[in-house]
Every structure is written in C-alpha cells, then in structure tokens.
Short mmCIF file of C-alpha atoms in Angstrom, two decimals:
data_model
loop_
_atom_site.label_atom_id
_atom_site.label_comp_id
_atom_site.label_asym_id
_atom_site.label_seq_id
_atom_site.Cartn_x
_atom_site.Cartn_y
_atom_site.Cartn_z
CA MET A 1 101.94 -65.61 52.15
CA LYS A 2 98.99 -64.18 49.00
CA LEU A 3 97.46 -67.95 49.59
CA THR A 4 96.55 -67.62 53.20
CA ARG A 5 95.74 -64.09 51.95
CA TYR A 6 93.31 -65.49 49.42
CA LEU A 7 92.00 -68.48 51.55
CA THR A 8 91.59 -65.86 54.21
CA ASN A 9 88.86 -64.04 51.85
CA LEU A 10 87.22 -67.48 50.26
CA ASP A 11 84.72 -67.33 53.14
CA SER A 12 83.43 -63.63 51.83
CA PHE A 13 82.91 -65.11 48.16
CA ILE A 14 80.86 -68.04 49.13
CA PHE A 15 78.70 -65.85 50.47
CA ALA A 16 78.91 -63.22 47.48
CA CYS A 17 78.01 -66.86 45.19
CA ILE A 18 75.19 -67.06 47.11
CA GLY A 19 73.92 -63.20 47.68
CA PHE A 20 74.48 -64.24 43.33
CA TYR A 21 72.50 -66.62 43.53
CA ALA A 22 69.42 -64.24 45.86
CA ILE A 23 69.41 -61.36 44.23
CA TYR A 24 68.71 -63.79 40.43
CA LEU A 25 65.80 -65.45 42.12
CA TYR A 26 64.14 -62.65 42.89
CA THR A 27 64.41 -61.24 39.34
CA SER A 28 64.04 -64.08 37.38
CA TYR A 29 60.66 -64.20 36.71
CA SER A 30 59.80 -61.01 35.23
CA GLY A 31 63.77 -59.40 35.53
CA VAL A 32 64.74 -56.88 37.43
CA GLY A 33 61.71 -54.06 38.61
CA LEU A 34 61.44 -50.41 37.13
CA SER A 35 60.12 -47.40 38.93
CA PRO A 36 59.71 -43.95 36.38
CA ASP A 37 63.66 -43.62 38.77
CA SER A 38 64.11 -46.72 36.66
CA LEU A 39 63.21 -45.37 33.11
CA MET A 40 64.52 -42.40 33.05
CA TYR A 41 68.30 -44.21 33.68
CA ALA A 42 67.68 -46.64 31.28
CA SER A 43 66.43 -43.93 28.91
CA ALA A 44 70.26 -42.01 29.47
CA ALA A 45 71.78 -45.40 29.17
CA ASP A 46 70.53 -45.47 26.08
CA SER A 47 71.04 -41.89 24.87
CA PHE A 48 75.08 -42.44 26.28
CA SER A 49 75.13 -45.69 24.83
CA ALA A 50 74.18 -44.51 20.74
CA HIS A 51 75.11 -40.80 21.16
CA GLY A 52 77.19 -40.05 23.56
CA ASN A 53 74.49 -38.09 25.65
CA PHE A 54 72.36 -37.97 29.23
CA MET A 55 68.59 -37.40 26.25
CA THR A 56 65.85 -38.59 28.72
CA PHE A 57 62.51 -39.98 27.34
CA ASN A 58 61.09 -37.32 27.29
CA LYS A 59 64.27 -35.67 25.09
CA THR A 60 65.63 -33.23 27.93
CA PRO A 61 69.32 -33.90 29.79
CA ILE A 62 69.06 -35.96 32.76
CA THR A 63 69.48 -33.33 35.26
CA PHE A 64 67.11 -34.85 38.43
CA PHE A 65 70.09 -37.40 38.93
CA PRO A 66 74.00 -37.43 37.75
CA VAL A 67 75.00 -39.13 35.17
CA PHE A 68 77.39 -41.77 36.66
CA TYR A 69 74.98 -43.87 36.83
CA PRO A 70 73.64 -44.30 33.23
CA PHE A 71 76.68 -43.41 31.68
CA PHE A 72 77.86 -47.11 33.81
CA LEU A 73 75.02 -48.77 32.66
CA GLY A 74 75.38 -47.52 29.69
CA VAL A 75 78.65 -48.56 29.01
CA ILE A 76 77.74 -51.99 29.77
CA GLN A 77 75.70 -51.44 27.44
CA PHE A 78 77.81 -50.40 24.36
CA ILE A 79 80.39 -53.89 25.06
CA SER A 80 77.01 -55.53 25.33
CA ARG A 81 74.56 -54.74 22.87
CA ILE A 82 71.56 -56.01 25.65
CA ASN A 83 69.89 -52.38 27.17
CA ALA A 84 70.31 -51.28 31.02
CA VAL A 85 66.16 -53.26 30.93
CA GLU A 86 67.13 -56.47 30.12
CA ALA A 87 70.83 -56.58 31.55
CA GLY A 88 69.58 -55.11 34.67
CA TYR A 89 69.25 -57.89 36.44
CA MET A 90 72.12 -60.01 36.09
CA ILE A 91 74.06 -56.30 36.37
CA ASN A 92 72.22 -56.37 39.78
CA CYS A 93 73.35 -60.22 40.72
CA PHE A 94 76.45 -58.79 40.42
CA LEU A 95 76.64 -55.05 41.75
CA PHE A 96 75.08 -57.22 44.92
CA ALA A 97 77.42 -59.70 45.49
CA ALA A 98 80.36 -57.46 44.79
CA VAL A 99 78.60 -55.44 47.96
CA VAL A 100 78.70 -58.27 49.45
CA PHE A 101 81.91 -60.01 48.76
CA THR A 102 83.54 -55.93 50.58
CA THR A 103 81.82 -55.90 53.82
CA GLY A 104 83.25 -59.29 54.13
CA TRP A 105 86.52 -57.60 53.31
CA ILE A 106 86.03 -54.72 55.06
CA VAL A 107 85.13 -57.33 58.66
CA GLU A 108 88.20 -59.44 58.19
CA ARG A 109 90.20 -56.57 59.42
CA PHE A 110 88.45 -55.69 62.13
CA LEU A 111 90.39 -54.82 65.20
CA SER A 112 88.43 -57.90 66.95
CA HIS A 113 88.39 -59.96 64.67
CA SER A 114 85.78 -62.86 65.04
CA ARG A 115 84.78 -65.70 62.55
CA ILE A 116 82.06 -66.51 63.52
CA TYR A 117 80.51 -62.33 63.66
CA LYS A 118 82.38 -61.75 60.08
CA TRP A 119 79.06 -64.54 59.25
CA LEU A 120 76.63 -63.37 60.39
CA ILE A 121 77.13 -59.93 58.93
CA LEU A 122 77.36 -61.62 55.78
CA ILE A 123 74.08 -63.44 56.28
CA ALA A 124 72.85 -60.90 57.94
CA ILE A 125 73.38 -58.33 54.46
CA ILE A 126 72.65 -61.96 52.13
CA LEU A 127 68.71 -62.00 53.88
CA SER A 128 68.01 -58.31 54.54
CA PRO A 129 64.51 -57.12 52.70
CA ALA A 130 65.77 -53.16 52.68
CA LEU A 131 68.98 -54.63 50.72
CA LEU A 132 67.07 -57.09 48.73
CA GLU A 133 64.28 -54.86 48.32
CA ILE A 134 67.07 -52.50 46.13
CA TYR A 135 68.97 -55.23 44.12
CA SER A 136 65.63 -55.99 42.82
CA PHE A 137 65.70 -52.64 40.86
CA LEU A 138 66.90 -50.89 38.08
CA TRP A 139 67.55 -47.63 40.25
CA SER A 140 71.57 -45.55 41.11
CA GLU A 141 71.84 -46.99 44.98
CA THR A 142 72.68 -50.80 43.84
CA LEU A 143 76.31 -49.01 42.17
CA PHE A 144 76.31 -45.65 44.48
CA ILE A 145 76.08 -48.17 47.70
CA LEU A 146 79.71 -50.66 46.90
CA GLU A 147 80.73 -46.81 45.92
CA ILE A 148 80.46 -45.90 49.71
CA LEU A 149 82.22 -49.55 50.76
CA ILE A 150 84.89 -49.64 48.52
CA PHE A 151 85.60 -45.64 49.75
CA ILE A 152 85.77 -47.23 53.90
CA VAL A 153 88.16 -48.98 51.87
CA ALA A 154 90.25 -46.49 50.42
CA TYR A 155 90.33 -44.90 53.08
CA TRP A 156 91.76 -47.07 55.48
CA LYS A 157 94.41 -47.51 53.46
CA TYR A 158 95.17 -43.80 53.64
CA THR A 159 95.05 -43.83 56.63
CA HIS A 160 97.98 -46.20 56.97
CA GLY A 161 101.23 -43.47 56.33
CA HIS A 162 99.06 -41.06 54.72
CA ARG A 163 100.23 -40.63 51.70
CA LEU A 164 99.09 -38.07 49.02
CA LYS A 165 98.54 -40.78 46.75
CA ALA A 166 96.28 -42.32 49.06
CA LEU A 167 94.28 -39.81 49.36
CA ILE A 168 94.19 -39.29 45.92
CA ILE A 169 92.37 -41.90 45.17
CA THR A 170 89.91 -41.93 48.41
CA ALA A 171 89.22 -38.13 46.61
CA VAL A 172 88.57 -39.92 43.38
CA ILE A 173 86.26 -43.44 44.35
CA THR A 174 83.70 -40.48 46.78
CA ALA A 175 84.14 -37.09 43.53
CA ILE A 176 83.09 -40.62 41.01
CA ALA A 177 80.33 -41.08 44.42
CA CYS A 178 79.18 -37.89 44.24
CA ILE A 179 78.19 -37.79 41.00
CA THR A 180 76.30 -41.70 41.18
CA ARG A 181 73.83 -40.06 43.70
CA TYR A 182 73.79 -36.84 45.28
CA ALA A 183 74.16 -37.25 48.26
CA GLY A 184 77.20 -38.95 47.10
CA VAL A 185 78.49 -35.61 49.33
CA THR A 186 78.12 -37.15 52.48
CA ILE A 187 80.79 -39.86 51.60
CA VAL A 188 82.76 -35.94 51.40
CA GLY A 189 81.49 -35.31 55.46
CA THR A 190 82.19 -38.53 56.46
CA GLY A 191 85.85 -37.78 55.23
CA CYS A 192 86.32 -34.65 55.62
CA LEU A 193 85.05 -36.23 59.41
CA LEU A 194 87.75 -38.15 59.81
CA ILE A 195 90.57 -35.91 58.33
CA LEU A 196 90.12 -34.01 61.26
CA LEU A 197 89.67 -36.43 64.17
CA ASP A 198 92.78 -38.03 62.51
CA PHE A 199 95.19 -37.88 65.84
CA GLU A 200 98.52 -38.87 63.61
CA LEU A 201 97.91 -35.50 61.25
CA THR A 202 99.44 -31.86 61.37
CA ILE A 203 97.18 -29.38 61.68
CA ARG A 204 99.03 -27.92 58.60
CA LYS A 205 98.84 -31.88 57.29
CA LYS A 206 94.61 -32.11 58.23
CA ILE A 207 94.39 -28.62 56.20
CA GLU A 208 96.40 -28.82 53.97
CA HIS A 209 94.70 -32.56 53.00
CA LEU A 210 91.30 -31.57 53.65
CA LEU A 211 91.77 -28.94 50.84
CA LEU A 212 93.83 -31.75 48.56
CA TYR A 213 90.32 -34.02 49.43
CA GLY A 214 87.71 -32.15 49.28
CA ALA A 215 88.51 -30.72 45.72
CA ILE A 216 88.91 -33.28 44.59
CA SER A 217 85.43 -34.89 46.07
CA ILE A 218 83.82 -31.99 44.74
CA SER A 219 85.18 -31.35 41.09
CA LEU A 220 83.21 -33.73 39.29
CA LEU A 221 80.17 -33.20 41.00
CA THR A 222 80.34 -29.31 40.08
CA ALA A 223 80.88 -29.98 37.14
CA ASN A 224 77.54 -32.06 36.09
CA LEU A 225 76.05 -28.90 37.91
CA LEU A 226 77.81 -26.79 35.90
CA TYR A 227 76.23 -28.47 33.03
CA ASN A 228 72.82 -29.18 34.01
CA SER A 229 72.13 -24.95 34.91
CA THR A 230 74.28 -24.47 31.03
CA VAL A 231 71.64 -26.57 29.23
CA THR A 232 68.94 -26.44 31.42
CA GLY A 233 68.94 -23.53 34.22
CA LEU A 234 68.51 -26.11 36.90
CA SER A 235 71.54 -27.66 38.08
CA THR A 236 69.65 -30.78 39.71
CA GLY A 237 64.94 -30.34 38.40
CA THR A 238 63.03 -29.25 39.53
CA ARG A 239 62.59 -28.76 43.43
CA GLU A 240 59.75 -27.90 45.50
CA PRO A 241 60.28 -26.90 49.57
CA SER A 242 59.55 -29.88 51.99
CA ILE A 243 56.31 -30.22 54.28
CA THR A 244 57.71 -32.43 56.92
CA PRO A 245 58.48 -31.55 59.94
CA PHE A 246 62.27 -32.22 61.77
CA SER A 247 60.91 -33.90 64.26
CA GLN A 248 57.81 -36.20 61.65
CA ASN A 249 61.53 -36.75 59.36
CA LEU A 250 63.35 -38.21 63.49
CA PHE A 251 59.99 -40.52 63.37
CA ARG A 252 60.19 -42.26 60.17
CA VAL A 253 63.93 -42.39 60.03
CA GLY A 254 63.07 -44.38 63.96
CA THR A 255 60.00 -46.97 61.91
CA VAL A 256 62.26 -47.64 59.40
CA ILE A 257 65.09 -48.70 61.90
CA ASN A 258 62.26 -50.49 63.67
CA ASP A 259 61.44 -52.89 59.94
CA TRP A 260 64.95 -52.77 59.06
CA GLY A 261 65.22 -54.94 63.29
CA ALA A 262 62.08 -56.85 62.64
CA LEU A 263 60.42 -55.66 65.21
CA SER A 264 56.43 -55.20 65.38
CA ASP A 265 55.08 -52.23 64.68
CA LYS A 266 54.03 -51.26 67.55
CA ALA A 267 57.53 -50.10 67.92
CA ASP A 268 56.71 -47.11 66.13
CA SER A 269 55.55 -45.83 68.65
CA PHE A 270 59.20 -44.85 70.31
CA ALA A 271 60.97 -44.40 67.10
CA ILE A 272 62.14 -40.75 67.73
CA PRO A 273 63.32 -42.30 70.83
CA VAL A 274 65.10 -44.10 68.61
CA THR A 275 66.75 -42.28 66.38
CA CYS A 276 67.54 -40.36 68.89
CA ILE A 277 69.37 -42.60 71.08
CA ILE A 278 70.88 -44.38 67.44
CA MET A 279 72.12 -41.29 66.50
CA LEU A 280 73.89 -39.84 69.90
CA SER A 281 75.17 -43.58 70.57
CA LEU A 282 77.32 -43.31 67.46
CA ILE A 283 78.16 -40.18 67.52
CA GLY A 284 79.54 -40.65 71.81
CA VAL A 285 81.64 -44.07 69.67
CA LEU A 286 83.30 -41.14 67.38
CA VAL A 287 83.70 -38.09 70.23
CA PHE A 288 85.02 -41.67 73.16
CA LYS A 289 87.86 -42.97 70.57
CA THR A 290 88.84 -39.84 69.42
CA PHE A 291 89.82 -38.96 73.04
CA LYS A 292 91.53 -42.70 73.20
CA ARG A 293 93.24 -41.59 69.50
CA ARG A 294 92.21 -45.10 68.13
CA ILE A 295 89.62 -43.46 65.35
CA ASN A 296 91.64 -45.00 62.27
CA SER A 297 90.22 -48.49 61.57
CA TYR A 298 87.37 -49.42 60.06
CA GLU A 299 84.38 -49.83 62.30
CA ASN A 300 85.07 -46.27 62.76
CA ALA A 301 85.03 -45.38 59.14
CA VAL A 302 81.64 -47.16 59.58
CA ILE A 303 80.34 -44.89 62.55
CA GLY A 304 81.66 -42.41 61.09
CA PHE A 305 79.48 -42.38 57.70
CA ALA A 306 76.30 -43.86 59.18
CA VAL A 307 76.23 -40.44 61.30
CA VAL A 308 76.60 -37.93 58.70
CA TYR A 309 74.44 -39.51 55.59
CA GLY A 310 71.51 -40.90 58.66
CA SER A 311 72.10 -36.57 60.16
CA PHE A 312 72.21 -35.69 55.86
CA MET A 313 68.45 -37.30 54.92
CA ILE A 314 66.65 -35.44 57.99
CA ILE A 315 67.93 -32.65 57.59
CA LEU A 316 67.78 -32.38 52.98
CA ALA A 317 64.11 -33.81 54.11
CA THR A 318 63.35 -31.02 56.57
CA PHE A 319 63.65 -28.51 53.61
CA SER A 320 64.14 -29.89 50.11
CA ARG A 321 60.56 -31.92 49.34
CA PHE A 322 60.82 -35.00 47.59
CA GLU A 323 59.20 -38.29 48.87
CA PRO A 324 58.89 -39.93 52.33
CA ILE A 325 61.70 -40.36 54.35
CA ASN A 326 62.06 -44.93 53.42
CA SER A 327 64.11 -48.17 53.36
CA ARG A 328 65.03 -47.42 50.14
CA LEU A 329 66.10 -44.03 50.85
CA LEU A 330 68.39 -45.00 53.74
CA SER A 331 69.08 -48.08 52.20
CA PRO A 332 73.02 -46.63 51.65
CA MET A 333 73.71 -46.66 55.50
CA PHE A 334 71.96 -50.02 55.93
CA ILE A 335 75.23 -51.50 56.16
CA CYS A 336 76.52 -49.68 57.95
CA LEU A 337 73.96 -48.96 60.48
CA LEU A 338 74.28 -53.25 61.36
CA ILE A 339 77.83 -53.42 61.90
CA SER A 340 78.10 -49.51 63.94
CA CYS A 341 75.13 -51.77 66.61
CA THR A 342 77.07 -54.55 66.44
CA SER A 343 80.68 -54.70 66.06
CA TRP A 344 81.35 -53.95 70.35
CA VAL A 345 80.40 -57.28 70.38
CA PRO A 346 83.41 -58.87 69.53
CA ASP A 347 85.18 -56.17 71.95
CA VAL A 348 83.29 -56.76 75.17
CA LEU A 349 83.98 -59.83 75.29
CA ARG A 350 86.96 -59.72 74.35
CA LEU A 351 87.68 -58.51 77.43
CA VAL A 352 85.49 -61.14 79.98
CA HIS A 353 87.54 -62.84 81.09
CA SER A 354 85.68 -65.81 82.48
CA LYS A 355 85.49 -68.52 79.49
CA ILE A 356 81.96 -69.21 81.23
CA LEU A 357 80.78 -66.22 81.05
CA LYS A 358 82.09 -64.92 77.33
CA TYR A 359 80.52 -68.76 75.66
CA VAL A 360 77.35 -67.39 77.91
CA LEU A 361 77.67 -63.77 76.92
CA ALA A 362 78.23 -65.08 73.20
CA GLY A 363 75.71 -67.69 72.60
CA VAL A 364 72.61 -64.88 74.08
CA ALA A 365 74.42 -63.14 71.41
CA ILE A 366 74.43 -65.33 67.83
CA ALA A 367 70.57 -66.19 69.59
CA ALA A 368 69.35 -63.04 68.89
CA MET A 369 71.51 -62.37 65.89
CA LEU A 370 70.71 -65.64 64.97
CA LEU A 371 66.02 -64.70 65.62
CA PHE A 372 66.43 -61.25 63.52
CA GLU A 373 68.07 -63.16 60.29
CA TYR A 374 64.97 -65.66 60.78
CA SER A 375 62.56 -62.74 61.02
CA THR A 376 64.46 -61.48 58.33
CA ALA A 377 64.08 -64.79 56.26
CA LEU A 378 60.27 -65.28 56.72
CA VAL A 379 59.89 -61.22 55.40
CA ASP A 380 62.15 -62.29 52.45
CA TYR A 381 60.21 -66.14 51.85
CA GLN A 382 56.68 -64.29 51.47
CA ARG A 383 57.86 -61.14 49.02
CA TYR A 384 59.98 -64.29 47.26
CA ASP A 385 56.46 -66.24 46.93
CA ASP A 386 54.31 -62.81 45.76
CA GLU A 387 57.04 -61.69 43.06
CA ASN A 388 57.54 -65.12 41.54
CA ASP A 389 53.15 -65.28 41.54
CA TYR A 390 53.08 -61.58 40.27
CA GLY A 391 56.95 -60.55 39.41
CA VAL A 392 58.91 -57.46 41.29
CA PRO A 393 56.56 -54.29 41.97
CA GLY A 394 56.73 -51.86 39.20
CA TYR A 395 57.10 -51.74 34.95
CA SER A 396 58.00 -54.99 34.45
CA ASP A 397 55.49 -56.79 36.61
CA ASP A 398 51.90 -59.43 35.48
CA SER A 399 50.27 -56.26 36.11
CA TRP A 400 51.93 -54.30 33.61
CA ASN A 401 52.91 -57.38 31.55
CA LYS A 402 49.01 -58.37 30.88
CA SER A 403 47.51 -55.21 30.37
CA GLU A 404 45.40 -54.44 27.26
CA PHE A 405 46.49 -51.30 27.53
CA ALA A 406 49.85 -51.46 26.79
CA PRO A 407 49.39 -53.61 23.62
CA TYR A 408 47.47 -51.64 22.24
CA LEU A 409 49.08 -48.18 22.40
CA ARG A 410 52.23 -50.04 20.80
CA LYS A 411 49.60 -51.27 18.52
CA HIS A 412 47.96 -47.54 17.78
CA LYS A 413 50.46 -45.18 17.81
CA SER A 414 50.10 -44.61 14.17
CA VAL A 415 46.84 -42.68 16.08
CA PHE A 416 49.29 -39.85 16.77
CA ASP A 417 50.23 -36.74 14.62
CA PRO A 418 53.92 -36.19 15.02
CA ASP A 419 53.74 -32.54 14.84
CA ILE A 420 51.26 -32.31 18.34
CA PRO A 421 52.66 -32.53 21.47
CA ILE A 422 52.12 -35.90 23.88
CA TYR A 423 51.62 -35.65 27.62
CA SER A 424 50.76 -38.73 30.04
CA ASP A 425 51.27 -39.35 33.37
CA ALA A 426 53.13 -42.22 33.57
CA ASN A 427 55.78 -40.76 30.48
CA GLU A 428 57.81 -43.04 31.06
CA ALA A 429 55.24 -46.03 31.10
CA VAL A 430 54.97 -44.42 27.23
CA TRP A 431 58.49 -44.80 26.26
CA LEU A 432 59.18 -48.33 27.94
CA PHE A 433 55.49 -50.17 25.99
CA THR A 434 56.11 -47.88 22.74
CA GLY A 435 58.94 -46.14 22.97
CA MET A 436 57.76 -43.00 22.16
CA SER A 437 58.60 -39.38 23.79
CA SER A 438 56.39 -37.89 25.84
CA GLN A 439 56.01 -35.10 28.46
CA LEU A 440 55.00 -35.07 32.14
CA VAL A 441 51.27 -33.31 32.47
CA PRO A 442 52.65 -30.14 35.56
CA HIS A 443 52.42 -30.42 38.38
CA SER A 444 50.36 -27.95 40.02
CA PHE A 445 52.38 -26.60 42.51
CA PHE A 446 54.04 -25.33 39.56
CA LYS A 447 51.70 -22.36 38.56
CA ARG A 448 53.52 -20.91 35.83
CA ASP A 449 54.02 -24.68 34.05
CA VAL A 450 50.88 -25.29 34.21
CA ASP A 451 48.82 -21.70 32.22
CA LYS A 452 52.27 -22.93 30.18
CA PHE A 453 50.29 -25.87 29.59
CA TYR A 454 46.12 -24.86 29.36
CA VAL A 455 47.64 -22.14 26.41
CA GLN A 456 48.39 -24.68 24.12
CA LYS A 457 46.00 -25.26 21.03
CA ARG A 458 46.24 -28.56 20.47
CA PHE A 459 47.75 -31.89 22.99
CA TYR A 460 46.85 -35.37 23.17
CA ILE A 461 46.84 -37.03 26.32
CA ILE A 462 47.65 -40.59 27.26
CA TRP A 463 45.72 -41.75 30.50
CA PHE A 464 46.54 -44.97 32.68
CA ASP A 465 43.61 -44.87 34.87
CA SER A 466 46.28 -47.44 37.63
CA LEU A 467 48.24 -44.72 38.43
CA TYR A 468 47.12 -42.06 40.73
CA ASN A 469 49.74 -38.54 41.29
CA SER A 470 47.81 -36.26 43.44
CA GLU A 471 50.86 -34.09 42.55
CA LEU A 472 49.75 -33.81 39.14
CA ILE A 473 47.38 -32.06 37.69
CA SER A 474 43.93 -34.41 36.63
CA LEU A 475 42.15 -35.99 33.99
CA LYS A 476 39.43 -33.86 35.70
CA ASP A 477 40.99 -30.56 36.27
CA ILE A 478 42.76 -30.50 32.14
CA MET A 479 38.68 -31.73 31.15
CA ALA A 480 37.34 -27.84 32.97
CA HIS A 481 39.51 -25.95 31.04
CA LYS A 482 39.48 -28.42 26.78
CA LYS A 483 37.62 -29.10 24.90
CA VAL A 484 38.62 -33.74 25.74
CA THR A 485 37.80 -36.43 22.51
CA LYS A 486 38.37 -39.51 23.58
CA ILE A 487 39.97 -41.38 20.48
CA GLY A 488 41.21 -44.30 21.31
CA GLY A 489 41.52 -47.25 25.29
CA ALA A 490 41.39 -50.35 26.14
CA LYS A 491 41.10 -51.38 29.51
CA GLU A 492 43.55 -49.35 32.18
CA GLY A 493 43.75 -46.71 29.30
CA GLU A 494 42.63 -43.93 27.01
CA ILE A 495 44.48 -41.57 24.51
CA TYR A 496 42.14 -38.10 24.74
CA LEU A 497 42.97 -35.18 21.49
CA CYS A 498 42.66 -31.57 23.75
CA GLU A 499 41.85 -28.67 21.88
#
C-alpha cells in the first residue's frame, strides 16, 4: 500500500527535481535577484540571526512587511551560517521544487483524475515566466505560494470528517501565511467562504468552526500588527491612498492574465472583459457546486482561493496605493487560476461517450496546452539568455556588480562622520554594498516628513544616478533648500554634505 502511494507521487517528485534545476539555471550567473524589498527581508533576517530582533538596514523594526519570511530566512541563516543574500538562490530552488511537488499531490487527488492533465499542469508551472521570475528573487511570495498549497491540502483533509484537530491545523497554517504576507488574509477569507458553503455542516457547527478558524487564523497577524503599532506607531508602515480607480485595476488584472496566457498585446484591449468573465465564471462554478452539494473537493478549494485573492487585490488597489497591479502581486493566484481555468476539461471528457469524439477533443485540448507551453518556453529562453549574460535584474546584476560607485563607497566609508545622519535615494543599496545604515530620502507626498528633513542642520546624501523615483524629493530640490557640497563620487553616483 505504501509503495503504491510513493509510486503515485513519483512523477511529481521528478517534476519537482526539474523545477529545482530550472531555478538553479536562472540564478547560477549572479545569484538570487535582489530588489529593495529583498534587502529589507535580508537585513531583518541578519538582525534576527544575530540579535533576535527584526531591525532592518535603516535601524527601524520591519513593519511594511510581516515578520515570518525574515524569521524563516533568519533561522536558515542561524543554522547554516550563510546569510540570506548568499543562500537565497538555493532556498528558492527548494521552495519551487516543493511548490511543484505539492501541486502534483493536489492534482493527483482531483475527482476526475488524468495523468496527462497532471503532467501538462506541472510542465506549465515549471515553464511559467511569472513563477520563474518570482523564484529568481529573494521575495516572500516564494514561501507564501507554498503556504497557499499547504493550506489547500490541510483544508481538504479537514472536510473528510470535519474534526477539530484538522480545523486547528488548517487555521495554524493560515495564521503563518498571514504573517508571511499581509495578503494572507485572503486565505482566511477562503477558509471562511468554504466553511460557509459546506453542506455537510449544520448551522451550529458552521458558526462554531467559523469562530474557531477565524480566531486562530488572525491571531498571529493581530499580534504582529499590535507589536508594530507599539514600537513604531504604525501597524503596517506608511501607506498612501490609491490613485487608481476600480476600472483601471480591473484592466491591469486582465493584462496580467493575458500575459500569463501568452497572448499578444492586442488582447489587452479586452482586458476588463477578460477579468470580469473569468472572475464571474469562477464564482458561478462555486455557486453551482454548492447547490449540487459537491463543494468539498480540491478543485473547489483551488477555485475559492482564486476568487478571493483576485477580488481582494482589485479592491485593495482601489483604496490603497502600492506598486501598480502586476505579475508579481498576482503571482500567488497563478497556480490556482491555471487549475481553475483548466480542471473542467477532464470532467467534460469523462461525460463524452463516443470514444472517437473523446480522443479528438482530448487531442485538441492537449495540442492547445502544448502550444501555450511552447509560447512560454520561448519567453523563458529569451529571459535565460539575457540573465546568463547580465544576471537577474536588480542589485545582483552586472549593472551593479561592475559599477564604479559601489566599490568606491566600500573604500571610502571613512569620509562619513558617524555623528551626522546619512540619506540616500537607495538606502538598501548603501547597506548592501557598505554595511552602513542610512535613511531613505523622504517621499514628497508626506509633507511633514519633508519639512522635518529640511530642518536638520547637517546630513550626508548618497545619490545613485542610475535610479529614478518620482515619488521621492529630487536632488535638485535638496540643492534648492540646502548648501550642498560634493565630497566624493564616481561614475553613477556622488556623495554630498548638506548644510
């Protein structure tokens, strides 16, 4: 019996190994990709490993992001004695392999099981440009996506018996996901939605299980937010109101879905209808399955998360300002959306009685999936060719590794008086290349921060010419308010003393 179970998942293990190697290929030239977010996580992991706290490179507690991903990196760093920047590529190799294997585990247990369908889904995941990008960077999505899949497995086990122990395990997994990314509240919403739709639970049990699941699920997030408020006065860092309307967010979600589907830019003119049709169709499927009393399955848990996460991102972007909705922000729903939009194919084929017609339809479906995967493979190859020459975009690519200013900063740290504060338009880069702490030049939106900045009598500015952030006050503006003296610099950057 055990041998059969292991053989059943052997193909998933093989695909997981291929996924492991795919991430290794993309990160073999320059290591894991590093963005400003990555260095926030890495510096907090350093602090946890060394001091047991979550201080970032600017000597403030991490609040813009929750604490579990830095904790995860910090534990690995403490055990291995290798920092997150150096170990990141290998961590991501293992995480992506785990994602591929867990997806295979889930698809294997679909009601309409199809080995070919499972293989095609796993190939699509391994070839996905969206996921290959995510797992090439030191980003919390790498862990969060795996937690989503583990939640789906745990919830499915809970539906078989509705035991409290299984519910508590599911809730604990959800709680950890909530402090990996704040978007983990979508898993709370998914769990609550599925419990509400569960026809096997009496009304009394639904209420009891909802209260228990909800209380445990948000417990760690509540503690994290209270801690942030206590030490910084802000629960999730400084947030700005949205500047994008609901319709524009619908459009952006549609463009991302078109891109995932390897469609041309011409399809973007239909981006809003694409978003609406997909979201309403998935909602319709959930409603239909509820009325048919067939809600408790892996497929429906997957669809439930896709609906909740997609809706959440559209609504959140309408009220809160962050980077425009893009592939990275939507990546946690990629696997669920892929499965939601294709899992009906084996169901339909099973209903076809004519063998000839069944083979014809199956052939068409397989050909369409292979064509899609061929298109994504071409995108992957182009990206691999670029990154094999220059590295993963960000602070680990050749534009930084071979810059003159980064080594100049390392050699001339002595020019800074430790009693004078340092500001930069890329304070995370200052920490990465010198180990020094600095503050980010204030955002022009926050007038109080700008006034406070200019009140200071003396401070240093480390300015990177290759970067441009229109939301920050400019070097020209600083020069208009302060006496600015250049005290050093090299190609692509300068150091100034402002008085």
